[in-house]
Amino acid sequence: MGKLFDDSGEPLYSCWAKKGQRRYRYFVSKRLIRGTAQPDDRGWRLPAERTAQAVIAGIRQILSDRGALASTLKALGFAAVELKQAVEATAAWVGSYEQIETAEDANALIERVELKRDGMQITLNLRAFLPADRFPAGGTNLRMTRLVPLQMRRHGIETRLVIPGEEVAASRTDPALLRALARGYQWFAELAAGTAVSTRQIAAREDVSDSYVRHLVPLALLAPSIVESICAGRQSVCLSAERLKTQAGLPIEWDAQKRLLAD
């Protein structure tokens, strides 16, 4: 918080939403909260966890570019010997995803993140892992700013950030997605076996709407590769339980399903 800015230069607010017993955190543009957004400007509403994962992926991408890193450090006054040592120290620091995600000095590393329509501009202070007593060149701050290209994918009022070609996060299963898939399989089996005579009967028993049941039953016909990715937590960043529940006309063909649910 306090380091994430939208394309108008204003900081994003941290907001919470509650659904059932779960709480969800979002980063939201000030103009959305204050109601000053124009009709053609929906502002930013980003799921906090995935946004943090995208920022971490962007940092990994920036610090893995040894050529750009060396050029930056050279411009800051690093000697040839120091350059090699600094690049190696950076590689060692960035080598572990968990280290970046949980290190106490991660907050010192990130100075500013600006969201733009074509990318995410990240400014880093390399002093987080290049201490002045070992690398005195460059003064107090060793700032490095890079624009990381990204894609924006909207789902309703929510926007997700996707860095092309980058694994944004370690595999994580989505409980809501797994629950929707399990219900679809169960209800399809009941209808196929005749233990349930209609989706209305299932809806009455489960205390849900008939349309909800009808949207989940076709999930039993999902391509095995899609089911496997959901169970392993490797599904597309665009694939959510909410999307499956509201997706109209899920095709029977597996290849068509893959194309549809990958966008």
mmCIF file with all atom_site columns, N, CA and C in Angstrom, residues 195-236:
data_model
loop_
_atom_site.group_PDB
_atom_site.id
_atom_site.type_symbol
_atom_site.label_atom_id
_atom_site.label_alt_id
_atom_site.label_comp_id
_atom_site.label_asym_id
_atom_site.label_entity_id
_atom_site.label_seq_id
_atom_site.pdbx_PDB_ins_code
_atom_site.Cartn_x
_atom_site.Cartn_y
_atom_site.Cartn_z
_atom_site.occupancy
_atom_site.B_iso_or_equiv
_atom_site.pdbx_formal_charge
_atom_site.auth_seq_id
_atom_site.auth_comp_id
_atom_site.auth_asym_id
_atom_site.auth_atom_id
_atom_site.pdbx_PDB_model_num
ATOM 1   N N  . THR A 1 195 ? -31.326 -40.801 -10.524 1.00 0.00 ? 195 THR A N  1
ATOM 2   C CA . THR A 1 195 ? -31.594 -40.588 -9.101  1.00 0.00 ? 195 THR A CA 1
ATOM 3   C C  . THR A 1 195 ? -32.147 -39.188 -8.843  1.00 0.00 ? 195 THR A C  1
ATOM 4   N N  . ALA A 1 196 ? -31.975 -38.312 -9.823  1.00 0.00 ? 196 ALA A N  1
ATOM 5   C CA . ALA A 1 196 ? -32.629 -36.999 -9.807  1.00 0.00 ? 196 ALA A CA 1
ATOM 6   C C  . ALA A 1 196 ? -33.348 -36.857 -11.137 1.00 0.00 ? 196 ALA A C  1
ATOM 7   N N  . VAL A 1 197 ? -34.592 -36.428 -11.083 1.00 0.00 ? 197 VAL A N  1
ATOM 8   C CA . VAL A 1 197 ? -35.393 -36.393 -12.312 1.00 0.00 ? 197 VAL A CA 1
ATOM 9   C C  . VAL A 1 197 ? -35.243 -35.072 -13.062 1.00 0.00 ? 197 VAL A C  1
ATOM 10  N N  . SER A 1 198 ? -34.767 -34.042 -12.401 1.00 0.00 ? 198 SER A N  1
ATOM 11  C CA . SER A 1 198 ? -34.636 -32.749 -13.061 1.00 0.00 ? 198 SER A CA 1
ATOM 12  C C  . SER A 1 198 ? -33.675 -31.846 -12.294 1.00 0.00 ? 198 SER A C  1
ATOM 13  N N  . THR A 1 199 ? -33.227 -30.801 -12.970 1.00 0.00 ? 199 THR A N  1
ATOM 14  C CA . THR A 1 199 ? -32.375 -29.815 -12.299 1.00 0.00 ? 199 THR A CA 1
ATOM 15  C C  . THR A 1 199 ? -33.167 -29.072 -11.229 1.00 0.00 ? 199 THR A C  1
ATOM 16  N N  . ARG A 1 200 ? -34.470 -28.937 -11.422 1.00 0.00 ? 200 ARG A N  1
ATOM 17  C CA . ARG A 1 200 ? -35.306 -28.270 -10.414 1.00 0.00 ? 200 ARG A CA 1
ATOM 18  C C  . ARG A 1 200 ? -35.329 -29.062 -9.105  1.00 0.00 ? 200 ARG A C  1
ATOM 19  N N  . GLN A 1 201 ? -35.366 -30.361 -9.225  1.00 0.00 ? 201 GLN A N  1
ATOM 20  C CA . GLN A 1 201 ? -35.358 -31.188 -8.018  1.00 0.00 ? 201 GLN A CA 1
ATOM 21  C C  . GLN A 1 201 ? -34.043 -31.009 -7.256  1.00 0.00 ? 201 GLN A C  1
ATOM 22  N N  . ILE A 1 202 ? -32.936 -30.990 -7.996  1.00 0.00 ? 202 ILE A N  1
ATOM 23  C CA . ILE A 1 202 ? -31.627 -30.786 -7.358  1.00 0.00 ? 202 ILE A CA 1
ATOM 24  C C  . ILE A 1 202 ? -31.567 -29.403 -6.727  1.00 0.00 ? 202 ILE A C  1
ATOM 25  N N  . ALA A 1 203 ? -32.065 -28.398 -7.440  1.00 0.00 ? 203 ALA A N  1
ATOM 26  C CA . ALA A 1 203 ? -32.035 -27.022 -6.935  1.00 0.00 ? 203 ALA A CA 1
ATOM 27  C C  . ALA A 1 203 ? -32.829 -26.894 -5.637  1.00 0.00 ? 203 ALA A C  1
ATOM 28  N N  . ALA A 1 204 ? -33.994 -27.552 -5.582  1.00 0.00 ? 204 ALA A N  1
ATOM 29  C CA . ALA A 1 204 ? -34.823 -27.492 -4.375  1.00 0.00 ? 204 ALA A CA 1
ATOM 30  C C  . ALA A 1 204 ? -34.121 -28.171 -3.203  1.00 0.00 ? 204 ALA A C  1
ATOM 31  N N  . ARG A 1 205 ? -33.458 -29.267 -3.477  1.00 0.00 ? 205 ARG A N  1
ATOM 32  C CA . ARG A 1 205 ? -32.749 -29.998 -2.425  1.00 0.00 ? 205 ARG A CA 1
ATOM 33  C C  . ARG A 1 205 ? -31.541 -29.218 -1.903  1.00 0.00 ? 205 ARG A C  1
ATOM 34  N N  . GLU A 1 206 ? -30.815 -28.565 -2.810  1.00 0.00 ? 206 GLU A N  1
ATOM 35  C CA . GLU A 1 206 ? -29.592 -27.847 -2.446  1.00 0.00 ? 206 GLU A CA 1
ATOM 36  C C  . GLU A 1 206 ? -29.853 -26.409 -2.030  1.00 0.00 ? 206 GLU A C  1
ATOM 37  N N  . ASP A 1 207 ? -31.114 -25.981 -2.158  1.00 0.00 ? 207 ASP A N  1
ATOM 38  C CA . ASP A 1 207 ? -31.489 -24.603 -1.822  1.00 0.00 ? 207 ASP A CA 1
ATOM 39  C C  . ASP A 1 207 ? -30.717 -23.591 -2.668  1.00 0.00 ? 207 ASP A C  1
ATOM 40  N N  . VAL A 1 208 ? -30.662 -23.857 -3.965  1.00 0.00 ? 208 VAL A N  1
ATOM 41  C CA . VAL A 1 208 ? -30.049 -22.937 -4.925  1.00 0.00 ? 208 VAL A CA 1
ATOM 42  C C  . VAL A 1 208 ? -31.029 -22.761 -6.080  1.00 0.00 ? 208 VAL A C  1
ATOM 43  N N  . SER A 1 209 ? -30.717 -21.875 -6.990  1.00 0.00 ? 209 SER A N  1
ATOM 44  C CA . SER A 1 209 ? -31.614 -21.641 -8.125  1.00 0.00 ? 209 SER A CA 1
ATOM 45  C C  . SER A 1 209 ? -31.447 -22.726 -9.178  1.00 0.00 ? 209 SER A C  1
ATOM 46  N N  . ASP A 1 210 ? -32.500 -22.925 -9.962  1.00 0.00 ? 210 ASP A N  1
ATOM 47  C CA . ASP A 1 210 ? -32.445 -23.908 -11.043 1.00 0.00 ? 210 ASP A CA 1
ATOM 48  C C  . ASP A 1 210 ? -31.400 -23.511 -12.078 1.00 0.00 ? 210 ASP A C  1
ATOM 49  N N  . SER A 1 211 ? -31.288 -22.205 -12.361 1.00 0.00 ? 211 SER A N  1
ATOM 50  C CA . SER A 1 211 ? -30.308 -21.746 -13.357 1.00 0.00 ? 211 SER A CA 1
ATOM 51  C C  . SER A 1 211 ? -28.884 -22.037 -12.889 1.00 0.00 ? 211 SER A C  1
ATOM 52  N N  . TYR A 1 212 ? -28.661 -21.943 -11.591 1.00 0.00 ? 212 TYR A N  1
ATOM 53  C CA . TYR A 1 212 ? -27.338 -22.243 -11.029 1.00 0.00 ? 212 TYR A CA 1
ATOM 54  C C  . TYR A 1 212 ? -26.980 -23.705 -11.295 1.00 0.00 ? 212 TYR A C  1
ATOM 55  N N  . VAL A 1 213 ? -27.921 -24.603 -11.064 1.00 0.00 ? 213 VAL A N  1
ATOM 56  C CA . VAL A 1 213 ? -27.677 -26.034 -11.309 1.00 0.00 ? 213 VAL A CA 1
ATOM 57  C C  . VAL A 1 213 ? -27.433 -26.270 -12.790 1.00 0.00 ? 213 VAL A C  1
ATOM 58  N N  . ARG A 1 214 ? -28.240 -25.632 -13.635 1.00 0.00 ? 214 ARG A N  1
ATOM 59  C CA . ARG A 1 214 ? -28.103 -25.842 -15.079 1.00 0.00 ? 214 ARG A CA 1
ATOM 60  C C  . ARG A 1 214 ? -26.777 -25.312 -15.620 1.00 0.00 ? 214 ARG A C  1
ATOM 61  N N  . HIS A 1 215 ? -26.226 -24.313 -14.965 1.00 0.00 ? 215 HIS A N  1
ATOM 62  C CA . HIS A 1 215 ? -24.925 -23.802 -15.396 1.00 0.00 ? 215 HIS A CA 1
ATOM 63  C C  . HIS A 1 215 ? -23.785 -24.719 -14.962 1.00 0.00 ? 215 HIS A C  1
ATOM 64  N N  . LEU A 1 216 ? -23.951 -25.409 -13.836 1.00 0.00 ? 216 LEU A N  1
ATOM 65  C CA . LEU A 1 216 ? -22.870 -26.249 -13.328 1.00 0.00 ? 216 LEU A CA 1
ATOM 66  C C  . LEU A 1 216 ? -22.864 -27.660 -13.900 1.00 0.00 ? 216 LEU A C  1
ATOM 67  N N  . VAL A 1 217 ? -24.017 -28.186 -14.279 1.00 0.00 ? 217 VAL A N  1
ATOM 68  C CA . VAL A 1 217 ? -24.085 -29.554 -14.804 1.00 0.00 ? 217 VAL A CA 1
ATOM 69  C C  . VAL A 1 217 ? -23.160 -29.768 -16.015 1.00 0.00 ? 217 VAL A C  1
ATOM 70  N N  . PRO A 1 218 ? -23.081 -28.828 -16.967 1.00 0.00 ? 218 PRO A N  1
ATOM 71  C CA . PRO A 1 218 ? -22.190 -29.043 -18.119 1.00 0.00 ? 218 PRO A CA 1
ATOM 72  C C  . PRO A 1 218 ? -20.708 -29.114 -17.774 1.00 0.00 ? 218 PRO A C  1
ATOM 73  N N  . LEU A 1 219 ? -20.338 -28.737 -16.550 1.00 0.00 ? 219 LEU A N  1
ATOM 74  C CA . LEU A 1 219 ? -18.928 -28.819 -16.172 1.00 0.00 ? 219 LEU A CA 1
ATOM 75  C C  . LEU A 1 219 ? -18.433 -30.259 -16.150 1.00 0.00 ? 219 LEU A C  1
ATOM 76  N N  . ALA A 1 220 ? -19.360 -31.206 -16.049 1.00 0.00 ? 220 ALA A N  1
ATOM 77  C CA . ALA A 1 220 ? -18.982 -32.619 -16.094 1.00 0.00 ? 220 ALA A CA 1
ATOM 78  C C  . ALA A 1 220 ? -18.468 -33.012 -17.475 1.00 0.00 ? 220 ALA A C  1
ATOM 79  N N  . LEU A 1 221 ? -18.675 -32.158 -18.463 1.00 0.00 ? 221 LEU A N  1
ATOM 80  C CA . LEU A 1 221 ? -18.245 -32.443 -19.834 1.00 0.00 ? 221 LEU A CA 1
ATOM 81  C C  . LEU A 1 221 ? -17.014 -31.641 -20.229 1.00 0.00 ? 221 LEU A C  1
ATOM 82  N N  . LEU A 1 222 ? -16.352 -31.036 -19.244 1.00 0.00 ? 222 LEU A N  1
ATOM 83  C CA . LEU A 1 222 ? -15.139 -30.282 -19.536 1.00 0.00 ? 222 LEU A CA 1
ATOM 84  C C  . LEU A 1 222 ? -14.025 -31.197 -20.040 1.00 0.00 ? 222 LEU A C  1
ATOM 85  N N  . ALA A 1 223 ? -13.162 -30.647 -20.860 1.00 0.00 ? 223 ALA A N  1
ATOM 86  C CA . ALA A 1 223 ? -12.014 -31.399 -21.370 1.00 0.00 ? 223 ALA A CA 1
ATOM 87  C C  . ALA A 1 223 ? -11.156 -31.882 -20.205 1.00 0.00 ? 223 ALA A C  1
ATOM 88  N N  . PRO A 1 224 ? -10.650 -33.113 -20.267 1.00 0.00 ? 224 PRO A N  1
ATOM 89  C CA . PRO A 1 224 ? -9.812  -33.642 -19.175 1.00 0.00 ? 224 PRO A CA 1
ATOM 90  C C  . PRO A 1 224 ? -8.626  -32.738 -18.850 1.00 0.00 ? 224 PRO A C  1
ATOM 91  N N  . SER A 1 225 ? -8.037  -32.112 -19.850 1.00 0.00 ? 225 SER A N  1
ATOM 92  C CA . SER A 1 225 ? -6.878  -31.248 -19.591 1.00 0.00 ? 225 SER A CA 1
ATOM 93  C C  . SER A 1 225 ? -7.276  -30.017 -18.778 1.00 0.00 ? 225 SER A C  1
ATOM 94  N N  . ILE A 1 226 ? -8.497  -29.494 -18.992 1.00 0.00 ? 226 ILE A N  1
ATOM 95  C CA . ILE A 1 226 ? -8.974  -28.357 -18.220 1.00 0.00 ? 226 ILE A CA 1
ATOM 96  C C  . ILE A 1 226 ? -9.240  -28.784 -16.779 1.00 0.00 ? 226 ILE A C  1
ATOM 97  N N  . VAL A 1 227 ? -9.864  -29.946 -16.612 1.00 0.00 ? 227 VAL A N  1
ATOM 98  C CA . VAL A 1 227 ? -10.139 -30.475 -15.271 1.00 0.00 ? 227 VAL A CA 1
ATOM 99  C C  . VAL A 1 227 ? -8.826  -30.705 -14.521 1.00 0.00 ? 227 VAL A C  1
ATOM 100 N N  . GLU A 1 228 ? -7.851  -31.271 -15.212 1.00 0.00 ? 228 GLU A N  1
ATOM 101 C CA . GLU A 1 228 ? -6.552  -31.544 -14.584 1.00 0.00 ? 228 GLU A CA 1
ATOM 102 C C  . GLU A 1 228 ? -5.884  -30.244 -14.138 1.00 0.00 ? 228 GLU A C  1
ATOM 103 N N  . SER A 1 229 ? -5.947  -29.210 -14.978 1.00 0.00 ? 229 SER A N  1
ATOM 104 C CA . SER A 1 229 ? -5.314  -27.936 -14.625 1.00 0.00 ? 229 SER A CA 1
ATOM 105 C C  . SER A 1 229 ? -5.998  -27.295 -13.423 1.00 0.00 ? 229 SER A C  1
ATOM 106 N N  . ILE A 1 230 ? -7.339  -27.430 -13.339 1.00 0.00 ? 230 ILE A N  1
ATOM 107 C CA . ILE A 1 230 ? -8.071  -26.881 -12.194 1.00 0.00 ? 230 ILE A CA 1
ATOM 108 C C  . ILE A 1 230 ? -7.684  -27.614 -10.916 1.00 0.00 ? 230 ILE A C  1
ATOM 109 N N  . CYS A 1 231 ? -7.606  -28.936 -10.986 1.00 0.00 ? 231 CYS A N  1
ATOM 110 C CA . CYS A 1 231 ? -7.268  -29.736 -9.800  1.00 0.00 ? 231 CYS A CA 1
ATOM 111 C C  . CYS A 1 231 ? -5.835  -29.466 -9.334  1.00 0.00 ? 231 CYS A C  1
ATOM 112 N N  . ALA A 1 232 ? -4.947  -29.133 -10.287 1.00 0.00 ? 232 ALA A N  1
ATOM 113 C CA . ALA A 1 232 ? -3.554  -28.876 -9.941  1.00 0.00 ? 232 ALA A CA 1
ATOM 114 C C  . ALA A 1 232 ? -3.293  -27.409 -9.624  1.00 0.00 ? 232 ALA A C  1
ATOM 115 N N  . GLY A 1 233 ? -4.312  -26.556 -9.819  1.00 0.00 ? 233 GLY A N  1
ATOM 116 C CA . GLY A 1 233 ? -4.134  -25.130 -9.570  1.00 0.00 ? 233 GLY A CA 1
ATOM 117 C C  . GLY A 1 233 ? -3.367  -24.424 -10.668 1.00 0.00 ? 233 GLY A C  1
ATOM 118 N N  . ARG A 1 234 ? -3.369  -24.986 -11.880 1.00 0.00 ? 234 ARG A N  1
ATOM 119 C CA . ARG A 1 234 ? -2.635  -24.380 -12.991 1.00 0.00 ? 234 ARG A CA 1
ATOM 120 C C  . ARG A 1 234 ? -3.563  -23.796 -14.039 1.00 0.00 ? 234 ARG A C  1
ATOM 121 N N  . GLN A 1 235 ? -4.821  -23.557 -13.691 1.00 0.00 ? 235 GLN A N  1
ATOM 122 C CA . GLN A 1 235 ? -5.770  -23.027 -14.654 1.00 0.00 ? 235 GLN A CA 1
ATOM 123 C C  . GLN A 1 235 ? -5.398  -21.610 -15.089 1.00 0.00 ? 235 GLN A C  1
ATOM 124 N N  . SER A 1 236 ? -5.973  -21.197 -16.194 1.00 0.00 ? 236 SER A N  1
ATOM 125 C CA . SER A 1 236 ? -5.736  -19.842 -16.687 1.00 0.00 ? 236 SER A CA 1
ATOM 126 C C  . SER A 1 236 ? -6.134  -18.821 -15.641 1.00 0.00 ? 236 SER A C  1
#
